[in-house]
Coordinates of C-alpha atoms in Angstrom, one line a residue:
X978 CA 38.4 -7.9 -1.9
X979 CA 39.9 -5.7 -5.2
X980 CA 37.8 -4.4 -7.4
X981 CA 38.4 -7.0 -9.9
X982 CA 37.3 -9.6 -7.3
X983 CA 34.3 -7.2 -6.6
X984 CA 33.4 -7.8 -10.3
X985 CA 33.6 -11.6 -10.3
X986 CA 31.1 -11.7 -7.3
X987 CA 28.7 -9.1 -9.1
X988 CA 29.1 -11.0 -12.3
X989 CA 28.9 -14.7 -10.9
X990 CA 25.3 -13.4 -8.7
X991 CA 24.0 -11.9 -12.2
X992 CA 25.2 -14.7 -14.3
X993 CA 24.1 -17.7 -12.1
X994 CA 21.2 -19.6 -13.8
X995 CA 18.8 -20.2 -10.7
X996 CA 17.9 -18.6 -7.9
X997 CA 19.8 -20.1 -4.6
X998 CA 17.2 -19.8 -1.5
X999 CA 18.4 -18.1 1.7
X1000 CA 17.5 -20.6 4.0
X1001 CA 19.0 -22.1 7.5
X1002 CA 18.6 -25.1 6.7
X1003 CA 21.7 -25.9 5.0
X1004 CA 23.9 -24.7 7.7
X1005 CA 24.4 -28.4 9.6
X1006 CA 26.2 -26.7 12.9
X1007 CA 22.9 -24.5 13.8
X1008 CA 20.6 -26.0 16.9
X1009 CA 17.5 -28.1 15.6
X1010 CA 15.4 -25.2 16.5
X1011 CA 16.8 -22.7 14.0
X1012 CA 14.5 -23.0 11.3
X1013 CA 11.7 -23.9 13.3
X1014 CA 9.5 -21.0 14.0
X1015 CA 9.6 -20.3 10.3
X1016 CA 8.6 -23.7 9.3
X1017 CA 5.5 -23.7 12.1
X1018 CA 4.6 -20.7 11.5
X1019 CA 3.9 -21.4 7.6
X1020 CA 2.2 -24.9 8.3
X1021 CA -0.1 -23.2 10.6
X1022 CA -0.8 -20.4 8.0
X1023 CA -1.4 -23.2 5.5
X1024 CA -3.6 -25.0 7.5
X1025 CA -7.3 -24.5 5.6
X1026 CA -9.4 -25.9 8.5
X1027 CA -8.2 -22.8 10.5
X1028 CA -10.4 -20.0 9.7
X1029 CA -8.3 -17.0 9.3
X1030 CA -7.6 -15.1 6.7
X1031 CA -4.3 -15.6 4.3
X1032 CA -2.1 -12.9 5.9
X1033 CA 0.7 -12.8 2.7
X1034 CA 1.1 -13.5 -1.0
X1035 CA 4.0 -13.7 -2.6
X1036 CA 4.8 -11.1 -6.0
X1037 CA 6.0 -12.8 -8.5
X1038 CA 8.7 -11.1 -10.7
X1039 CA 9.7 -11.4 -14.2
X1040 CA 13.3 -10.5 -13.2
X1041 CA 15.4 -13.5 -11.3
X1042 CA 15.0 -12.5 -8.3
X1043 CA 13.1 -13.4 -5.1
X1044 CA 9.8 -12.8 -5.1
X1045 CA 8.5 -10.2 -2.4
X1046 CA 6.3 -11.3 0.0
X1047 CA 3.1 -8.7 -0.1
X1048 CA 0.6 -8.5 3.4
X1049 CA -2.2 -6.5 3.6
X1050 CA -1.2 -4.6 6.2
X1051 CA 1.7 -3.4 3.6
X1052 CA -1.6 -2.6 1.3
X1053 CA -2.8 -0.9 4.3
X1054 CA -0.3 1.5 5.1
X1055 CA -0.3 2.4 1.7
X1056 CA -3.5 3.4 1.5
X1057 CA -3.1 5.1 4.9
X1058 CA -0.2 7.1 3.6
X1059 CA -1.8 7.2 0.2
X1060 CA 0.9 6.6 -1.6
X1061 CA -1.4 7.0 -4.9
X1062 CA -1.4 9.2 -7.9
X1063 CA -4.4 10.6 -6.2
X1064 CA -5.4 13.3 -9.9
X1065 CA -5.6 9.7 -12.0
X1066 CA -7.9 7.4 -9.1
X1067 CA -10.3 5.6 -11.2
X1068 CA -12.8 3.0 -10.3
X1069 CA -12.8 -0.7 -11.7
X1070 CA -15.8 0.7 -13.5
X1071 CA -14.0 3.8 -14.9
X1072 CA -15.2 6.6 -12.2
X1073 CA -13.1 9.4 -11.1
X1074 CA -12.3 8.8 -7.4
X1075 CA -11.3 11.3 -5.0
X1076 CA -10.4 10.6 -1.7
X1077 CA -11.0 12.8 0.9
X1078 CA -9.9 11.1 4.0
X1079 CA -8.8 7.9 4.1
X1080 CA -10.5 6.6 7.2
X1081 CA -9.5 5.8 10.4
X1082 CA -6.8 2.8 10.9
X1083 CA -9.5 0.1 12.2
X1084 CA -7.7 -1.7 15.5
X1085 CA -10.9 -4.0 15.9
X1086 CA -12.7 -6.5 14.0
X1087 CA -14.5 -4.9 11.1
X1088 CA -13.7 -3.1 8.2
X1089 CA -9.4 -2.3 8.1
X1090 CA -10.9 1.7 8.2
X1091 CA -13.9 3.2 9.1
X1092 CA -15.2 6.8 8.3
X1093 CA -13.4 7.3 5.2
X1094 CA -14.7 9.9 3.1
X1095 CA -14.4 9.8 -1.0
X1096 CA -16.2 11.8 -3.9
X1097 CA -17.2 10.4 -6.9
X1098 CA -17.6 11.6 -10.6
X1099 CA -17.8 14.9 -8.5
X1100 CA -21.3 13.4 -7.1
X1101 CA -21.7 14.5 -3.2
X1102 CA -19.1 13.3 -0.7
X1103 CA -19.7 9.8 1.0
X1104 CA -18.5 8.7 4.3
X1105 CA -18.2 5.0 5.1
X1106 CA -16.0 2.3 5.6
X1107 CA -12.9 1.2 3.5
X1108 CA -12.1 -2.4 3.3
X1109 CA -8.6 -3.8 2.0
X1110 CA -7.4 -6.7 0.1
X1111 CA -5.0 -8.1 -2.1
X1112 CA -7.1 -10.0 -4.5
X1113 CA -11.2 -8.9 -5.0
X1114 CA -12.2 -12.5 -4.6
X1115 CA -11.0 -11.8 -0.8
X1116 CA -13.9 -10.6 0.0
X1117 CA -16.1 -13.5 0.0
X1118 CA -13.4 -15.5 0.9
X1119 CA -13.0 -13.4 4.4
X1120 CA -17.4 -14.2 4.3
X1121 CA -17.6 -10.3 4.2
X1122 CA -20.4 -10.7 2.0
X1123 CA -22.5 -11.9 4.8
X1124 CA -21.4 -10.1 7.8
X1125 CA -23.0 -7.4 8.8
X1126 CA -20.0 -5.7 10.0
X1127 CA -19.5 -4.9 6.8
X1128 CA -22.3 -3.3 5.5
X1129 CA -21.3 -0.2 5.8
X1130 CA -18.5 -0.3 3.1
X1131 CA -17.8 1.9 0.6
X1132 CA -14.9 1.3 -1.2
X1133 CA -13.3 -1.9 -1.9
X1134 CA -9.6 -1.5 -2.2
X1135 CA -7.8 -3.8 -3.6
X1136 CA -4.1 -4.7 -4.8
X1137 CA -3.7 -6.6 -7.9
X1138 CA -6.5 -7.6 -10.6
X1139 CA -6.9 -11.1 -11.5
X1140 CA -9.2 -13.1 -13.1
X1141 CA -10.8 -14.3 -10.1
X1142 CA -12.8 -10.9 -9.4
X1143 CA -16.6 -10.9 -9.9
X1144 CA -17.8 -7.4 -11.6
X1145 CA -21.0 -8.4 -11.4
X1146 CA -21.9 -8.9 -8.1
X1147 CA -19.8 -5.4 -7.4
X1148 CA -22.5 -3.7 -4.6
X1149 CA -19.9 -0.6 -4.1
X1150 CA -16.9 0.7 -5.8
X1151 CA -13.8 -1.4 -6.1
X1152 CA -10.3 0.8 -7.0
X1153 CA -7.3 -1.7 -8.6
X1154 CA -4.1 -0.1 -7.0
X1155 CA -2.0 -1.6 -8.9
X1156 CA -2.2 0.9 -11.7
X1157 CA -2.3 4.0 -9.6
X1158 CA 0.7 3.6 -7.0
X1159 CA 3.0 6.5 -6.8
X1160 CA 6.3 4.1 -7.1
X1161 CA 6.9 0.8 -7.8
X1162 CA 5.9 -1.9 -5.6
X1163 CA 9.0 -3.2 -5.0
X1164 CA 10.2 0.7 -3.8
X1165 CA 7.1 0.7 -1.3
X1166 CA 7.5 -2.7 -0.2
X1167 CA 11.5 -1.4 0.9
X1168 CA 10.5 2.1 2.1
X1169 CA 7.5 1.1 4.2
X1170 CA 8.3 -0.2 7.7
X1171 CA 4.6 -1.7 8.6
X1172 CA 5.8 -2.1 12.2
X1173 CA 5.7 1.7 12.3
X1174 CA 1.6 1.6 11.8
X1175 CA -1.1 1.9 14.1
X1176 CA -0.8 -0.9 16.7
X1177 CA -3.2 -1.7 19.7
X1178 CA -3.0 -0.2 23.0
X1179 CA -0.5 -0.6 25.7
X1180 CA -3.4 -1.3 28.0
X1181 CA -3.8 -4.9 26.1
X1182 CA -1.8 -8.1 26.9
X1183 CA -1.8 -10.7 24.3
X1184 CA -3.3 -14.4 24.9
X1185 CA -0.1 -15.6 24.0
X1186 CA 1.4 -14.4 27.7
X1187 CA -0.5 -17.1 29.9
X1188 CA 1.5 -20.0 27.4
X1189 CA 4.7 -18.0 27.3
X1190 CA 4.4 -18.2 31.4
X1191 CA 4.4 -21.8 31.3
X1192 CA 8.0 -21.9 29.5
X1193 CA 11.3 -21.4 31.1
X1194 CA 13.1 -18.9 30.4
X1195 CA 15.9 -21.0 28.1
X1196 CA 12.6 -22.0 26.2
X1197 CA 11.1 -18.5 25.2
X1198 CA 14.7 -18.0 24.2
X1199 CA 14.8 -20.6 21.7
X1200 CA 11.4 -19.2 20.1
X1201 CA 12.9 -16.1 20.0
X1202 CA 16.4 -16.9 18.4
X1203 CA 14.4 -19.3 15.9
X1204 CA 12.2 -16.3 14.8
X1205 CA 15.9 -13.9 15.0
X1206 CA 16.8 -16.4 12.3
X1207 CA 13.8 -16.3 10.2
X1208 CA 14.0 -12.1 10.0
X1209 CA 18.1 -12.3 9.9
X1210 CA 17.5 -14.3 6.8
X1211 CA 14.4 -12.2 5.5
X1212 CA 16.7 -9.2 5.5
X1213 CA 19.3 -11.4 3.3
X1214 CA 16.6 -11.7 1.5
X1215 CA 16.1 -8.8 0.3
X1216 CA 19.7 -8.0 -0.2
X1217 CA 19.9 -10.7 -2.4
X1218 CA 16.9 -9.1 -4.2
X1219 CA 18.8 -5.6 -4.4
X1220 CA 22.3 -7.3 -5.3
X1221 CA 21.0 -9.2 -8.2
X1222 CA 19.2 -5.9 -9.5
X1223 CA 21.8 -3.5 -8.6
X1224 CA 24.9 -5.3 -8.1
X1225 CA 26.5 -5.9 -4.9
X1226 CA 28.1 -2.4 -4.4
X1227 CA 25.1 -0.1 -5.0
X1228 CA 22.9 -2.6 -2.6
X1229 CA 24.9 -2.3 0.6
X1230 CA 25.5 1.5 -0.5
X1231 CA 21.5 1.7 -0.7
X1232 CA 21.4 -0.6 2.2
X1233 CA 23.6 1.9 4.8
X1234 CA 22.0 5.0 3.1
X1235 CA 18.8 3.5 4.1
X1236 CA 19.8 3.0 7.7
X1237 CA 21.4 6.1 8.1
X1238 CA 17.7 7.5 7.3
X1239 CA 16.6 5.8 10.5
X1240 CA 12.9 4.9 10.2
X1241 CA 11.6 8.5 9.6
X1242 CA 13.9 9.2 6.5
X1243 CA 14.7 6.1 5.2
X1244 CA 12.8 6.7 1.9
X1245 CA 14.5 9.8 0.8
X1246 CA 18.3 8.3 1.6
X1247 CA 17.5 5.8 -1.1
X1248 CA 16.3 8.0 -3.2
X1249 CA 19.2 9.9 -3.3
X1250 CA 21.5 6.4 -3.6
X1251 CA 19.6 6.1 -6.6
X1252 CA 20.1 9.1 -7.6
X1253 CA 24.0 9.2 -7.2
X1254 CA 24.7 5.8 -7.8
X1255 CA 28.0 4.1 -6.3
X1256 CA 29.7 3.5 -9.3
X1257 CA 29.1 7.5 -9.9
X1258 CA 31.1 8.6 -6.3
X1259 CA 33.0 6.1 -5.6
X1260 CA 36.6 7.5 -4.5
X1261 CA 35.4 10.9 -5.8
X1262 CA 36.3 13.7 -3.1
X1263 CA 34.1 13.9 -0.4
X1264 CA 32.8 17.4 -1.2
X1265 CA 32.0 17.1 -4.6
X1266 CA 29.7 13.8 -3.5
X1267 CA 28.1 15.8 -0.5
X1268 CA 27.4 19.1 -2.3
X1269 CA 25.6 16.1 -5.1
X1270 CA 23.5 14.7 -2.0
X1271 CA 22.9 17.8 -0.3
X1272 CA 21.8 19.5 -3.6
X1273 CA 19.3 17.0 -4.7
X1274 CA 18.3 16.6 -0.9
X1275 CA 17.4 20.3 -1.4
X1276 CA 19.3 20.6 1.7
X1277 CA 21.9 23.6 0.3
X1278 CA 20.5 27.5 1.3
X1279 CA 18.9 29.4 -1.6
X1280 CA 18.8 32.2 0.6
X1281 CA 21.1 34.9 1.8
X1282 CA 23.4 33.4 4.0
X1283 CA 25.2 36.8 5.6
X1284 CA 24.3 36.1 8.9
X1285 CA 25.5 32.5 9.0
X1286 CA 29.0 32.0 10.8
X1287 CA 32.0 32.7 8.5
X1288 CA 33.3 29.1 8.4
X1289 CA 29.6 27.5 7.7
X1290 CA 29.0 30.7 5.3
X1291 CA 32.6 29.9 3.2
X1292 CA 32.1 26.2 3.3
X1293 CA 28.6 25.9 2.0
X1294 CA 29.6 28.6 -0.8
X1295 CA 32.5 26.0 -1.9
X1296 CA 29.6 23.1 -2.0
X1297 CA 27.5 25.4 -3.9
X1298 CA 29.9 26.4 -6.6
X1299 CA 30.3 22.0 -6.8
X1300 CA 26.7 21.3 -7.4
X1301 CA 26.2 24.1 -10.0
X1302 CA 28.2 22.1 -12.3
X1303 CA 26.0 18.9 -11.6
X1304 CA 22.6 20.6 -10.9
X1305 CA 21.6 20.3 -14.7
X1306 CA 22.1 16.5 -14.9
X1307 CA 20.0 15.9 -11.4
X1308 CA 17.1 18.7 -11.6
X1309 CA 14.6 16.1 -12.5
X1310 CA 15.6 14.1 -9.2
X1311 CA 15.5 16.9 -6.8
X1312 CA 13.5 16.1 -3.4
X1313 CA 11.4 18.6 -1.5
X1314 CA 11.3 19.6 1.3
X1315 CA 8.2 17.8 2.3
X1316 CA 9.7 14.5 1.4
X1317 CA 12.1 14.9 4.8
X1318 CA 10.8 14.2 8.5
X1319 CA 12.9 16.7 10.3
X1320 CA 10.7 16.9 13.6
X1321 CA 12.0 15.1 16.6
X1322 CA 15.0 14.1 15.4
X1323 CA 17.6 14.0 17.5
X1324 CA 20.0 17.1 16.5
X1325 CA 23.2 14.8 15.9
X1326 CA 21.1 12.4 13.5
X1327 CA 20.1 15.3 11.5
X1328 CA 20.2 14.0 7.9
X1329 CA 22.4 16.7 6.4
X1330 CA 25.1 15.2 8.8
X1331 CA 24.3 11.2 7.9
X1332 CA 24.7 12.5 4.2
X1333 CA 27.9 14.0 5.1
X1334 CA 28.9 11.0 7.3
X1335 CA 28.4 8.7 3.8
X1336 CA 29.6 11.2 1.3
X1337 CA 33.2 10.8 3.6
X1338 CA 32.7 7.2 4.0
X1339 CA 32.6 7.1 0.1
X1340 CA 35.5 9.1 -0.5
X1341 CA 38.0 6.9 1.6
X1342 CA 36.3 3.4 0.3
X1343 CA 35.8 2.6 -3.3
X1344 CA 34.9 -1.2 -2.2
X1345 CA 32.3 -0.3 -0.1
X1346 CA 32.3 -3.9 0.9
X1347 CA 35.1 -3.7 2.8
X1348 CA 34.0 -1.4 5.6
X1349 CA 31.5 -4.6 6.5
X1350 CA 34.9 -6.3 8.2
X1351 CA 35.3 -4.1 10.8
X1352 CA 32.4 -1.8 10.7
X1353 CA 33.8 0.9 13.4
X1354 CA 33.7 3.6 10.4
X1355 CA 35.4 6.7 13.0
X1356 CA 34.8 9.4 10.6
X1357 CA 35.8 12.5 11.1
X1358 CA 35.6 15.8 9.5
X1359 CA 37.0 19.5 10.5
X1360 CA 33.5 20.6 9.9
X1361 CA 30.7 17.6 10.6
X1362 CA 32.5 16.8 13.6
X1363 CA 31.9 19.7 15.1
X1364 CA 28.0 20.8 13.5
X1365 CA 24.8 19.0 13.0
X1366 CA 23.5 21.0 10.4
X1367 CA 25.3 23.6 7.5
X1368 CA 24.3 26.5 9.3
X1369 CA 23.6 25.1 13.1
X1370 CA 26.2 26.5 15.9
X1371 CA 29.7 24.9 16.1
X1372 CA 29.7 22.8 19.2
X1373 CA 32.4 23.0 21.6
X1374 CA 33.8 19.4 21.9
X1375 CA 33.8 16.9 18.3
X1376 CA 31.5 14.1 18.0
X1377 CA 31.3 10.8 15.7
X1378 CA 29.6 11.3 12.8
X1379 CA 28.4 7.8 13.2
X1380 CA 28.5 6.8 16.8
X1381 CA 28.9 3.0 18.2
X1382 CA 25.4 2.5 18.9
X1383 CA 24.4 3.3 14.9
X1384 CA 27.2 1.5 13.5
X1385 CA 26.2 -1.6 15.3
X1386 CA 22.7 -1.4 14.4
X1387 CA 23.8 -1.0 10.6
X1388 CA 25.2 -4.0 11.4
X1389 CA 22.9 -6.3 12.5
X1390 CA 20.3 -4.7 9.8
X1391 CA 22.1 -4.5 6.9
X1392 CA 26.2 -5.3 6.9
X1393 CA 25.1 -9.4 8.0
X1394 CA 22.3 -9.8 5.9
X1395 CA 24.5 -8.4 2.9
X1396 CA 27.3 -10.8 3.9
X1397 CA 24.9 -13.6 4.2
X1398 CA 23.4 -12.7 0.6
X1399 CA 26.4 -12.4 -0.9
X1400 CA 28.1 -15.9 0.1
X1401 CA 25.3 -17.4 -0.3
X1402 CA 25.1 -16.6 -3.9
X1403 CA 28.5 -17.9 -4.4
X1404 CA 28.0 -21.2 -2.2
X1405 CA 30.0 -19.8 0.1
X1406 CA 28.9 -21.9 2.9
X1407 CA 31.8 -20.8 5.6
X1408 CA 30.6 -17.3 4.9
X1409 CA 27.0 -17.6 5.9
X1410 CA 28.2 -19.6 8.7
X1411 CA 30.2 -16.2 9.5
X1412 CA 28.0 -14.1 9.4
X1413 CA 25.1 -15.6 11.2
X1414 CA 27.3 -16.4 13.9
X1415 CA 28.2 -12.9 14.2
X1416 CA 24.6 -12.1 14.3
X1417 CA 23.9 -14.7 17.0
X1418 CA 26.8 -13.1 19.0
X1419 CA 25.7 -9.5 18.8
X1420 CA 24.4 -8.1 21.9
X1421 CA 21.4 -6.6 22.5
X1422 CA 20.9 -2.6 20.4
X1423 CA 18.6 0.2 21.6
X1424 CA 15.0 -0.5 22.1
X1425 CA 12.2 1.1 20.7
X1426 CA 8.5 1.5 21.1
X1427 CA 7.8 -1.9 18.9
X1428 CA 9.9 -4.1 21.4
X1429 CA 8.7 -2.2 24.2
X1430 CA 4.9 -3.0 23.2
X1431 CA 5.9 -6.3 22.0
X1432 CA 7.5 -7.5 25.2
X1433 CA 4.5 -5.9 26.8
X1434 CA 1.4 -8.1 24.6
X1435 CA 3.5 -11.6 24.9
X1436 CA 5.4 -11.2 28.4
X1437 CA 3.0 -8.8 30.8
X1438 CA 4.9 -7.4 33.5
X1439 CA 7.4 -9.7 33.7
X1440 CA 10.7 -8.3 35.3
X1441 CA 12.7 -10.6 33.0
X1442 CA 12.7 -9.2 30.0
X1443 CA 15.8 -7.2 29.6
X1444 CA 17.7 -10.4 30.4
X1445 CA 15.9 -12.0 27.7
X1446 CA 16.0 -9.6 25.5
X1447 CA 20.0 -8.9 26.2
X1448 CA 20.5 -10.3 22.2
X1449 CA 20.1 -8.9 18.9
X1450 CA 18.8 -12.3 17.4
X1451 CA 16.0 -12.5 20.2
X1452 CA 15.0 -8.6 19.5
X1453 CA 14.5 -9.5 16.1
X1454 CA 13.2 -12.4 16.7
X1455 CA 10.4 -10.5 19.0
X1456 CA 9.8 -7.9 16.0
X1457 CA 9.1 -10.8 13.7
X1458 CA 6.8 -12.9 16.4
X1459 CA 5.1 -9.5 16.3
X1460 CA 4.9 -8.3 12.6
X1461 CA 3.6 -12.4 11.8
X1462 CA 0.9 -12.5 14.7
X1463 CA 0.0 -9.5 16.1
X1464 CA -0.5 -6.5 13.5
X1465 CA -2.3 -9.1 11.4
X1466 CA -4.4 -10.5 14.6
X1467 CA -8.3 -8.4 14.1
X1468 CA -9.7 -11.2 17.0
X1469 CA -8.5 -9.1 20.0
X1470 CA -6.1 -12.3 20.4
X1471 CA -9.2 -14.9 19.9
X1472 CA -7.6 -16.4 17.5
X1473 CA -4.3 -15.6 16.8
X1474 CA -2.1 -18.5 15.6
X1475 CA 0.9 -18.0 17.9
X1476 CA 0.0 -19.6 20.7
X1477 CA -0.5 -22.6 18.7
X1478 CA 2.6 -22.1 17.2
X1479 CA 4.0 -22.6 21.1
X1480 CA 1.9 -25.5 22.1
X1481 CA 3.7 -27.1 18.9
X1482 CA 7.0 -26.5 19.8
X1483 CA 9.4 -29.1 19.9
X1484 CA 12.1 -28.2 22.6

């Protein structure tokens, strides 16, 4: 694709009058099952004589694209993180808040944290219980009012203000986050993985394993590839949200900065894609785009540097005298160093070195889209190859600066998803046929304390596993069974809606 054609695809996804869902169903070839799990799982959700508690809501956006879907566990690790403009907390009733500790992540039924402790109008500190929702009127929906596992709240958290809440029948403080978040929504809903939070212990096996023993193996499979399909496409999803903001260059460029964060650093990589926008670096030489990301990483030494090596010593000199010229223009986007995760990270996956990897990736590929064909990147550098870090020791044999294993999880997460999106705003039906068939054939990637504890709740002990797990789909499909069911299960598996969604199956 030329740049020109690059245009016509940005302008034809901006331009188009209505939004085109990113669904399976249209593709005809797919087995009956593909769209299945998503379509039982909502009808169960949807199903008001169950009694559980609505898990998601949906943000609606003035801009054309799709809306995101908000949980409360996204609430949750929000206010476990508190991602707040903590000097500006006020109550609903116009109190200064201050919060102390923000409780311990309830596992149990009960309040989502207990033993919080917050200060009010400077009065003496209270400790209590913290309760989250995304609407106040929640709270008698859930019958909190009435049971006495709650009656130890004090705070009501809660996302968005609507006209449903009751002021009047307020027996503790409520805070509205929605005016005090320290980013956008949209930001924390892409930078927060809320498979990452507190989860129950390894110790406990889900209800859910006695009907998964009942299956064969080719069944469990099918849930599993079903539910692939429903996160393959919620990843689309997103790019389609990103593309139609951005355009489609600066969303996989935020997209692969974003994976080359991993989970810990994800956040900041954006940041700095947004900071140095594609259409800004494009084709430029690779060191004047890395000493850009390195300096607003905060990443380049302020300090003497006589006792580095000569070659790291001379080389980050030349980057220094390339940011000075830019530094003026990007002081008010500088990161500190806070923002990083730098502690048990493995040395070659040390972000200065992903920056680097993407700063060389940029130089060699003004369409960025056309690294998703064959997505193999070998990059190479006389310096990266051969350090992890500006001033680290030069290692004695060269390695990739993004290996196999990396470039095929990119892949599945983010190179697919942005193919998917981007045919499918075209009506490019042969290319979302592509590229979920690529998906479907990708074998399985690393796995990871989620899939480990996963596998664990829904299969036991079962020796099976890595044979059923040997896909990417079915992974994925086992992180979305999971992030659906069982971080927003607080029954102790009572009365979770998955195995329901099993005994419904239609194989």
């Amino acid at each position: 694709m030329n740049a020109n054609e690059n245009e016509s695809v940005g302008g034809a996804l901006a331009r188009r009058p209505s939004h085109l869902p990113i669904t399976v169903g249209a593709l005809r070839h797919l087995p009956h099952s593909a769209d299945q799990y998503r379509l039982l799982r909502d009808r169960l959700r949807k199903n008001k004589a169950l009694d559980v508690p609505e898990i998601c809501a949906l943000l609606e956006s003035p801009e054309p694209y799709s809306p995101l879907p908000v949980s409360e566990r996204l609430v949750q690790a929000i206010w476990y993180d508190q991602r707040l403009q903590k000097e500006r907390l006020q109550t609903a009733g116009g109190r200064k808040l201050r919060v102390i500790a923000a409780g311990q992540w309830n596992l149990e039924a009960g309040p989502d944290f207990l033993r919080a402790t917050i200060e009010i109008d400077g009065e003496p500190a209270r400790t209590g219980d913290v309760e989250i929702h995304l609407v106040e009127s929640d709270w008698k929906a859930h019958g909190h009012d009435s049971d006495r596992a709650y009656r130890n709240v004090i705070l009501h958290v809660v996302l968005w203000k609507t006209s449903k809440g009751e002021p009047g029948t307020r027996s503790f403080p409520v805070l509205f986050l929605q005016d005090f978040l320290d980013s956008p929504l949209e930001d924390l809903y892409d930078s927060i993985d809320i498979e990452a939070y507190p989860y129950a212990s390894e110790a406990h096996r889900g209800r859910c394993e006695l009907n998964l023993r009942t299956l064969t193996e080719d069944q469990v499979g099918e849930i599993l590839d079903s539910a692939g399909h429903e996160r393959f496409l919620a990843k689309a999803r997103k790019c389609d949200r990103w593309i139609q903001r951005a355009g489609p260059e600066q969303a996989l460029y935020e997209g692969l900065m974003e994976s080359l964060g991993y989970k810990a650093n994800k956040e900041p990589f954006r940041k700095v894609a947004k900071s140095v926008p594609w259409s800004v670096i494009a084709g430029k030489p690779a060191n004047v785009i890395l000493a850009q990301f390195l300096g607003i990483a905060g990443f380049l030494p302020t300090l003497e540097t006589t006792r580095w090596q000569p070659d790291a010593r001379a080389y980050a000199k030349k980057l220094w005298d390339i940011w000075w010229k830019y530094r003026g223009e990007l002081e008010d986007k500088l990161l500190r160093r806070e923002d990083w995760k730098l502690s048990n990270i493995r040395p070659a996956n040390h972000p200065q070195r992903r920056l680097a990897a993407m700063a060389i990736l940029a130089s060699k590929h003004r369409n960025l889209q056309s690294v998703i064909r064959d997505p193999k990147f070998e990059i190479k550098d006389p310096f990266w190859s051969f350090h992890f870090t500006l001033n680290g020791p030069k290692q004695k044999q060269p390695s990739e600066l993004i290996g196999e294993t990396r470039a095929r999880e990119m892949a599945v997460n983010v190179m697919l998803p942005f193919r998917f999106a981007v045919a499918n705003g075209v009506g490019d039906e042969e290319g979302k046929r592509n590229a979920l068939e690529e998906f479907r054939k990708c074998s399985s990637l690393e796995s990871n304390n989620v899939l480990r504890l996963a596998a664990h709740q829904l299969f036991g002990a079962s020796q099976g596993v890595k044979k059923l797990l040997s896909t990417a789909s079915r992974q994925q499909g086992l992180h979305q069974i999971f992030q659906d069911f069982c971080l927003n299960d607080r029954s102790a598996c009572q009365q979770c809606l998955f195995p329901q969604l099993v005994a419904n199956w239609r194989f």
